[in-house]
Short mmCIF file of C-alpha atoms in Angstrom, two decimals:
data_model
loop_
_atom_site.label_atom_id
_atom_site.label_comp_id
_atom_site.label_asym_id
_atom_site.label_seq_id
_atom_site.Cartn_x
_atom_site.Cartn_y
_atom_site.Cartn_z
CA UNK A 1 -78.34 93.42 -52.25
CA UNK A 2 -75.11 90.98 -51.60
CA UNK A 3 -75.40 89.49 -48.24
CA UNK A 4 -72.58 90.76 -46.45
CA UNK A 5 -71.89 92.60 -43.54
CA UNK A 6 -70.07 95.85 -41.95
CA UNK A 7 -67.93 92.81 -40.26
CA UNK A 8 -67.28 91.72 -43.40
CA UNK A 9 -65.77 94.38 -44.74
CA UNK A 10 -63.61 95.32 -41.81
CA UNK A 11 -61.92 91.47 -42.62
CA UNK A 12 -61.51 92.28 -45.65
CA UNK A 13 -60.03 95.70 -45.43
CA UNK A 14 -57.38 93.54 -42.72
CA UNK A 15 -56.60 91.12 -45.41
CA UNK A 16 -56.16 92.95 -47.95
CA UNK A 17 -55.03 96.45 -46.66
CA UNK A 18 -57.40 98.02 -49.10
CA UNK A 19 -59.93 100.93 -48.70
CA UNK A 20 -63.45 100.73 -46.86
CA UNK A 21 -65.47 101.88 -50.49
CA UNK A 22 -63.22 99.22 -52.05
CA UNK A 23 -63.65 96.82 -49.96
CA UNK A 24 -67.65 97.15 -49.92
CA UNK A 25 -67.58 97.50 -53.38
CA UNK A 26 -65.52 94.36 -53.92
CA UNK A 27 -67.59 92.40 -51.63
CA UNK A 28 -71.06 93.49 -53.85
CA UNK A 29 -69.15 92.88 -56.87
CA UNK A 30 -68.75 89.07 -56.19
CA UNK A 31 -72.37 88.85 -53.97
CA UNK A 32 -70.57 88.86 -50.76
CA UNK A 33 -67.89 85.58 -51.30
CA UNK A 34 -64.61 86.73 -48.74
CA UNK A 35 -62.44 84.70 -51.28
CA UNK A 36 -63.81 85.95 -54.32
CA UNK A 37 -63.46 89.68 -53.45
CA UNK A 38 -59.62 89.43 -52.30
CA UNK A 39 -58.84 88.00 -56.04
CA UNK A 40 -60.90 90.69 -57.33
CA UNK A 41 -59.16 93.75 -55.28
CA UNK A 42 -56.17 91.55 -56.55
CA UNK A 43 -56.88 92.40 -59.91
CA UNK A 44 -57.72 95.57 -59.81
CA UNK A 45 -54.27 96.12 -57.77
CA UNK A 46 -56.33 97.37 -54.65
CA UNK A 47 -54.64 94.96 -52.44
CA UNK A 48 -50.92 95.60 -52.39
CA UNK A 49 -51.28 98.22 -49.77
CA UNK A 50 -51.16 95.68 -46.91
CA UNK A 51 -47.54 94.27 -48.49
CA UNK A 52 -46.21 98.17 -48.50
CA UNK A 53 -47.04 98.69 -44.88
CA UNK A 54 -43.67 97.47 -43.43
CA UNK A 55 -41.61 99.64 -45.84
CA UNK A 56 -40.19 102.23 -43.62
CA UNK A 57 -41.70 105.63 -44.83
CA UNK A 58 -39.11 108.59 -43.86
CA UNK A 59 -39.67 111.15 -47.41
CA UNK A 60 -42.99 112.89 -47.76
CA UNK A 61 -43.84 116.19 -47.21
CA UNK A 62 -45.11 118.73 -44.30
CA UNK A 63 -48.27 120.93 -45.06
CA UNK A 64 -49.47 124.31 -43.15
CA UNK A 65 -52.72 125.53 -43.68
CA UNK A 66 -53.93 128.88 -41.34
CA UNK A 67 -57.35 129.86 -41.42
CA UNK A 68 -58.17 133.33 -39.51
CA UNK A 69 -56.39 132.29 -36.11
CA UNK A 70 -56.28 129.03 -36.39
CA UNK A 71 -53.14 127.05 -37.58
CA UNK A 72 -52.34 123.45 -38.83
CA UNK A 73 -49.27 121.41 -39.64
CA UNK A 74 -49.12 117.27 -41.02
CA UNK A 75 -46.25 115.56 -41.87
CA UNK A 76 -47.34 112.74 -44.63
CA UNK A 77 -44.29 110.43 -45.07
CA UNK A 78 -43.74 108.13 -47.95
CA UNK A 79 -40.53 105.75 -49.26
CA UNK A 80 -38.90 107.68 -51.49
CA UNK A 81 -38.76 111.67 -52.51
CA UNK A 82 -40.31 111.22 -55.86
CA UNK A 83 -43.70 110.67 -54.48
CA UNK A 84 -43.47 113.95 -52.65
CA UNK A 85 -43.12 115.75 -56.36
CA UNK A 86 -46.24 113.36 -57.15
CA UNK A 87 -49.38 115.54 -57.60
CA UNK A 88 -51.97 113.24 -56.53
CA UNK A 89 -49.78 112.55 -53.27
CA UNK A 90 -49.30 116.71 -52.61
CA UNK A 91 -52.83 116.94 -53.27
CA UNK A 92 -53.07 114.37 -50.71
CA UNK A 93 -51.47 116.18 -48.05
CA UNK A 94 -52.74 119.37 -48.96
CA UNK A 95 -56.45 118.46 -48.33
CA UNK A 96 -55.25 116.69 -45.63
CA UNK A 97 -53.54 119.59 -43.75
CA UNK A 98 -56.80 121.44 -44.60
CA UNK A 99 -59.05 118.81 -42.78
CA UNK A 100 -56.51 119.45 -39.65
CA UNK A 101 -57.73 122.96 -39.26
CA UNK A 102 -60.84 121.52 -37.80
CA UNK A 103 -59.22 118.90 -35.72
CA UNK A 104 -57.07 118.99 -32.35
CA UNK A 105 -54.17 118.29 -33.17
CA UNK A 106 -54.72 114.27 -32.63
CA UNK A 107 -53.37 112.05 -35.57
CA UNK A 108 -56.26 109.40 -34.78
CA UNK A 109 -59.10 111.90 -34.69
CA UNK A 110 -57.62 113.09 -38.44
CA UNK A 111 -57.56 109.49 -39.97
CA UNK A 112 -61.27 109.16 -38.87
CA UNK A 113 -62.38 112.43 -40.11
CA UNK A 114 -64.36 113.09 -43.62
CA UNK A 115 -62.40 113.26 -46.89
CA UNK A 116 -63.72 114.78 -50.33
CA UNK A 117 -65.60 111.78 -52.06
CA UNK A 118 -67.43 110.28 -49.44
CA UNK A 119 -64.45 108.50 -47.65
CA UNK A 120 -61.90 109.06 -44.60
CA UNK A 121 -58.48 110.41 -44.48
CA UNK A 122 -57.30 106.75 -43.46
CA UNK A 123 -58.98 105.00 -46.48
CA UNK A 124 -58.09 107.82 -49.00
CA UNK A 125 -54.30 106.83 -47.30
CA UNK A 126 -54.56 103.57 -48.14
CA UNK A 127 -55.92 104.43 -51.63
CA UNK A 128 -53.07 105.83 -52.55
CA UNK A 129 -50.55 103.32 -51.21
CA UNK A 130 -52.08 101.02 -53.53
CA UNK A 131 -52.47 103.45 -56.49
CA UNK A 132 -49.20 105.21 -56.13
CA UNK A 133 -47.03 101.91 -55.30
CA UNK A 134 -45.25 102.90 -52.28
CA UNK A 135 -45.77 103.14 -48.09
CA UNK A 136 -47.32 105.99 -46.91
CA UNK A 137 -47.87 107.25 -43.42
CA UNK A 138 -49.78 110.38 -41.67
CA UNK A 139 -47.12 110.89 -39.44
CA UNK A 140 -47.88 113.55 -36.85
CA UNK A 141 -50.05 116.52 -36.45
CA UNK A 142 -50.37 120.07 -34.78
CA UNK A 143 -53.21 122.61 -33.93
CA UNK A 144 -52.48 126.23 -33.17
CA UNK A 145 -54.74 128.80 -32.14
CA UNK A 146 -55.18 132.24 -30.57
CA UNK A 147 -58.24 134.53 -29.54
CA UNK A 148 -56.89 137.27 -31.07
CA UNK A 149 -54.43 138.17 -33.24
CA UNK A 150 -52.27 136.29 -35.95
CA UNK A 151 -51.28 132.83 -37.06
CA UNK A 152 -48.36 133.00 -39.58
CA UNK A 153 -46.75 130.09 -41.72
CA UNK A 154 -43.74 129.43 -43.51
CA UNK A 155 -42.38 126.80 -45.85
CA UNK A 156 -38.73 126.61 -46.19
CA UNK A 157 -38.02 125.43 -49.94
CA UNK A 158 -41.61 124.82 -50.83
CA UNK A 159 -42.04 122.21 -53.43
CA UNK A 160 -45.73 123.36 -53.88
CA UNK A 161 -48.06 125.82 -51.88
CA UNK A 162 -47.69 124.92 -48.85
CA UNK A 163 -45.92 122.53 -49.01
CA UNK A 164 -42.49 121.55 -48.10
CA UNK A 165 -39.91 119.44 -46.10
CA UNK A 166 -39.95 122.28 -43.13
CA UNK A 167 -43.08 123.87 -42.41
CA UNK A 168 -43.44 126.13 -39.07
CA UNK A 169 -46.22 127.79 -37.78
CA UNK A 170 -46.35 130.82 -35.76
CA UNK A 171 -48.96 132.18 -33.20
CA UNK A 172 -48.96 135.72 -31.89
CA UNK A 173 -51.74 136.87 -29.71
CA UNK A 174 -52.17 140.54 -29.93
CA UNK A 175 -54.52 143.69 -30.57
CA UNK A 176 -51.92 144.65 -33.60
CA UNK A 177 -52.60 144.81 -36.86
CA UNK A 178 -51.81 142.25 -39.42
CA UNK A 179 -49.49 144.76 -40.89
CA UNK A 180 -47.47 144.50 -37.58
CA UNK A 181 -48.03 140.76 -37.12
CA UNK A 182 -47.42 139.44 -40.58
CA UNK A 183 -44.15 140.29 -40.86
CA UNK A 184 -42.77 139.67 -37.10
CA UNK A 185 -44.24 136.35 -37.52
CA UNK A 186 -42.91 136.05 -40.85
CA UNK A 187 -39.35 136.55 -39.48
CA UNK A 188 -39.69 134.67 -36.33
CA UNK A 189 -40.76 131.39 -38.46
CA UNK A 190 -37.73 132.15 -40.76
CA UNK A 191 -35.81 131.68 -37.41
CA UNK A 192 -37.64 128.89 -35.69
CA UNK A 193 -36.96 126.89 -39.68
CA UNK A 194 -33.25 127.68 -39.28
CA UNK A 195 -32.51 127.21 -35.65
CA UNK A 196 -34.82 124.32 -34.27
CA UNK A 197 -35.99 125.63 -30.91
CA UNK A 198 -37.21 122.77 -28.64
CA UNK A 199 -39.46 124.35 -26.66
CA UNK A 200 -40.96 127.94 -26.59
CA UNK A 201 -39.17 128.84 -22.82
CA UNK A 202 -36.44 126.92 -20.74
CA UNK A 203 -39.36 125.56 -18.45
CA UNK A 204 -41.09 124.03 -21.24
CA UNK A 205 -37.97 121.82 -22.35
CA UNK A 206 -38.86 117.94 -21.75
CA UNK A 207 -37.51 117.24 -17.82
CA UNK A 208 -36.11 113.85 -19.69
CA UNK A 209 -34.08 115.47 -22.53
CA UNK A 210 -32.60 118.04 -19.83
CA UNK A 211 -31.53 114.87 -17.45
CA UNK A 212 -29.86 113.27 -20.32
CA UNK A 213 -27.62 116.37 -20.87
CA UNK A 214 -27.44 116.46 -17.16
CA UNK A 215 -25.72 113.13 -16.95
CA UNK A 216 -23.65 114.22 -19.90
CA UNK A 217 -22.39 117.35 -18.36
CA UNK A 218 -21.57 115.49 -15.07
CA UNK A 219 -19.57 113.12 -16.73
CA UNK A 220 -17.39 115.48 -18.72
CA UNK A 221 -17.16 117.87 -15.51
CA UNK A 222 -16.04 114.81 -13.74
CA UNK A 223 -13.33 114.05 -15.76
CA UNK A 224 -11.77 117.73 -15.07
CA UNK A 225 -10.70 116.37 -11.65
CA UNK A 226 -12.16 119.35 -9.65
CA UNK A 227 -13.86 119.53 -6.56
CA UNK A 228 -17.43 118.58 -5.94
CA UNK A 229 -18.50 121.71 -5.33
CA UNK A 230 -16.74 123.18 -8.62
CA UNK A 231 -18.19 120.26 -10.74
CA UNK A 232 -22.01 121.09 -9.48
CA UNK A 233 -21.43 124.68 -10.63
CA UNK A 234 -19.47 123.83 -13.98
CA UNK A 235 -22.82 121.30 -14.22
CA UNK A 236 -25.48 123.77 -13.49
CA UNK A 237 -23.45 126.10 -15.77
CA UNK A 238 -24.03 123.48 -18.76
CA UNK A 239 -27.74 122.87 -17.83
CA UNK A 240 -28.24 126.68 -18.17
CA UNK A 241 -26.32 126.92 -21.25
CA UNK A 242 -28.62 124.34 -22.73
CA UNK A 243 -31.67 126.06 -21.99
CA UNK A 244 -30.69 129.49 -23.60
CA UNK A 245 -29.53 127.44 -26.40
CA UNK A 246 -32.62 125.97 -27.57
CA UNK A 247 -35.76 127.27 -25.74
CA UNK A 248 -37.20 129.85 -28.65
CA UNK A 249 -37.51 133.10 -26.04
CA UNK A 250 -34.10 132.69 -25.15
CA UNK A 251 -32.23 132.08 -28.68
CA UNK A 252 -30.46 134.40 -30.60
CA UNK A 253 -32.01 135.92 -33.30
CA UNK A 254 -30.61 134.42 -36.48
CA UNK A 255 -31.32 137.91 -38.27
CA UNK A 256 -28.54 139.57 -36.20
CA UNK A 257 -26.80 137.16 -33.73
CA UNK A 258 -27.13 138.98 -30.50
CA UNK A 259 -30.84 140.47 -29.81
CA UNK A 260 -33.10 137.43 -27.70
CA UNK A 261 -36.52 136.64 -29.52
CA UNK A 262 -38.10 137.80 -26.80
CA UNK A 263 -36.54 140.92 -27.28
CA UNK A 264 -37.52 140.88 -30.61
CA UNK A 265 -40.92 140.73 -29.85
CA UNK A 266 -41.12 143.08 -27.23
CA UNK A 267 -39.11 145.48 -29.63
CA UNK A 268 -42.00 144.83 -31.85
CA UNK A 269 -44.82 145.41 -29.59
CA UNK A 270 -43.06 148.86 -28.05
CA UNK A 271 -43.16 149.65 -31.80
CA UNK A 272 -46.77 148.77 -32.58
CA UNK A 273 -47.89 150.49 -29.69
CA UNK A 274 -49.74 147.34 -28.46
CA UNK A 275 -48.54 144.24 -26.68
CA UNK A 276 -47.65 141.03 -28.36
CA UNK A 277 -47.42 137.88 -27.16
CA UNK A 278 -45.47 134.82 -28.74
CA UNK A 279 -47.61 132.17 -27.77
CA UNK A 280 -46.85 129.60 -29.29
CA UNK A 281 -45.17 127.59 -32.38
CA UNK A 282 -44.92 124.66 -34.57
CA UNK A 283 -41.85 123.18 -36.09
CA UNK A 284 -42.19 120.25 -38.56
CA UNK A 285 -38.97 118.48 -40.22
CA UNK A 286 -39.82 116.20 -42.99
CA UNK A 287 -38.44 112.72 -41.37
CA UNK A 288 -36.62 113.96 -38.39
CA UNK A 289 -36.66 110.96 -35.70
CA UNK A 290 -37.10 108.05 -38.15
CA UNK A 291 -34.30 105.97 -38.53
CA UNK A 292 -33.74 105.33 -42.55
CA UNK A 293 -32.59 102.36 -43.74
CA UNK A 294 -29.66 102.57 -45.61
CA UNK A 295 -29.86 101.19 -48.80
CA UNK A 296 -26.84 100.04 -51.14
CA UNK A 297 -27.71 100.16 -54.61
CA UNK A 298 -25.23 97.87 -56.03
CA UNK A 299 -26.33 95.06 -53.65
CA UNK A 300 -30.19 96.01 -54.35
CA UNK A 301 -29.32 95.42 -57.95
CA UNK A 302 -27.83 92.43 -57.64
CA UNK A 303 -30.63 90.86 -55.85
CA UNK A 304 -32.90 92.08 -58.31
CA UNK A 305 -30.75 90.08 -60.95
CA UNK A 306 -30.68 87.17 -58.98
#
């Protein structure tokens, strides 16, 4: 047996950027010599992940997965969209997402956990970074459940099973049947994909987000020129306004304009004959918070030339 050690292969994995299996495997390869193992990963192109990781990553792909009621949802990003129509990169995610099911919803947790082929979800990551070419990042994660009832998902322009650049989850705890449950939670994802709730109720919105538009509102109601006490009121006014506006309970169904989703669901339950209750959801959009660079091709060209 080379004479190397677990240390030894976390240095190398640092160096290099490549896998844990690789990394061991490099090491016994050339009888445990530090130097000797980067030129081989070098040759076998296992250590160009390292050199990818400061690419910014903001294409990819979301994955749901729902198994009885339990939900999951990743977002896998990498540099451009073709990798997303790659099939060893949707496999990728898809596995992935699956893994998530049994997770809670922490992105560390996931990287550590086991992947097919004896490895984890971080080194199978950085695997592919160096056998696809580009950066590649498990983004984010989410973990749905309820005790009873349904978890429903929806992709909106699915580029595989699954698979897409908006994926939403859907949990409705209730003693209805899935013939009830499917399709409310069918059509509530359809909404949540199309109008971008922020939070499930007007209590749950982030206290920071709702300060922000409070300063905004103050600001514009201060430039009206109106007495304090009409300002606080047009202010309070906007605060409210914001909170209908994007908590999910509160929005207006985008099926009809004018009935509330919780009006929707209690229309549903009255229905069913049994109570429902929308407890919670997941909205994933591919990229959404990354700031892309912005390329220019001619330039990019250029350089290459030069």
């Amino acid at each position: 047996m080379a004479d190397f050690s677990a240390k030894d292969v976390k240095e190398l994995r640092e160096r290099t950027g490549a896998g844990m299996m690789d990394s061991k495997k490099a090491l016994q390869e050339n009888g445990g010599d530090m130097e000797a193992a980067v030129d081989w990963l070098r040759t076998k192109g296992l250590a160009a992940a390292a050199k990818k990781a400061g690419r910014t990553a903001a294409e990819g792909l979301v994955g749901v997965a729902v198994e009885g009621t339990r939900g999951a949802a990743v977002e896998v990003n990498s540099e451009t969209d073709f990798v997303a129509k790659n099939d060893q990169f949707q496999d990728f995610v898809a596995k992935v997402t699956e893994i998530a099911l049994n997770t809670d919803g922490d992105v560390e947790a996931l990287k550590a956990a086991d992947y097919p082929g004896g490895t984890t979800v971080n080194d199978k990551l950085t695997d592919n970074i160096a056998t696809i070419g580009e950066n590649q990042s498990l983004r984010r994660v989410a973990h749905v459940a309820v005790s009873k009832g349904a978890i429903v998902s929806y992709v909106h322009n699915a580029a595989a099973p699954n698979l897409g650049k908006i994926g939403v989850l859907v949990a409705l705890e209730s003693d209805a049947g899935a013939d009830v449950l499917e399709p409310l939670g069918k059509q509530l994802a359809m909404h949540i994909a199309a109008a971008a709730p922020l939070a499930l109720t007007g209590d749950d919105l982030d206290a920071d987000t709702i300060e922000r538009e409070r300063a905004i509102a103050q600001e514009k109601a201060a430039e009206s020129g109106k007495p304090d006490n009409i300002i606080e009121k047009m202010v309070e006014g906007a605060i409210a306004k914001y909170r209908k506006e994007n908590a999910l309970m509160s929005q207006l169904f985008v099926m009809d304009n004018k009935t509330k989703i919780e009006d929707v669901v209690a229309a549903a339950a009255k229905d069913a004959g049994s109570a429902i209750v929308l407890k919670d959801y997941v909205r994933f959009q591919l990229g959404e918070g990354i700031a892309k660079k912005e390329e220019n091709f001619a330039e990019e060209v250029a350089a290459a030339v030069a």
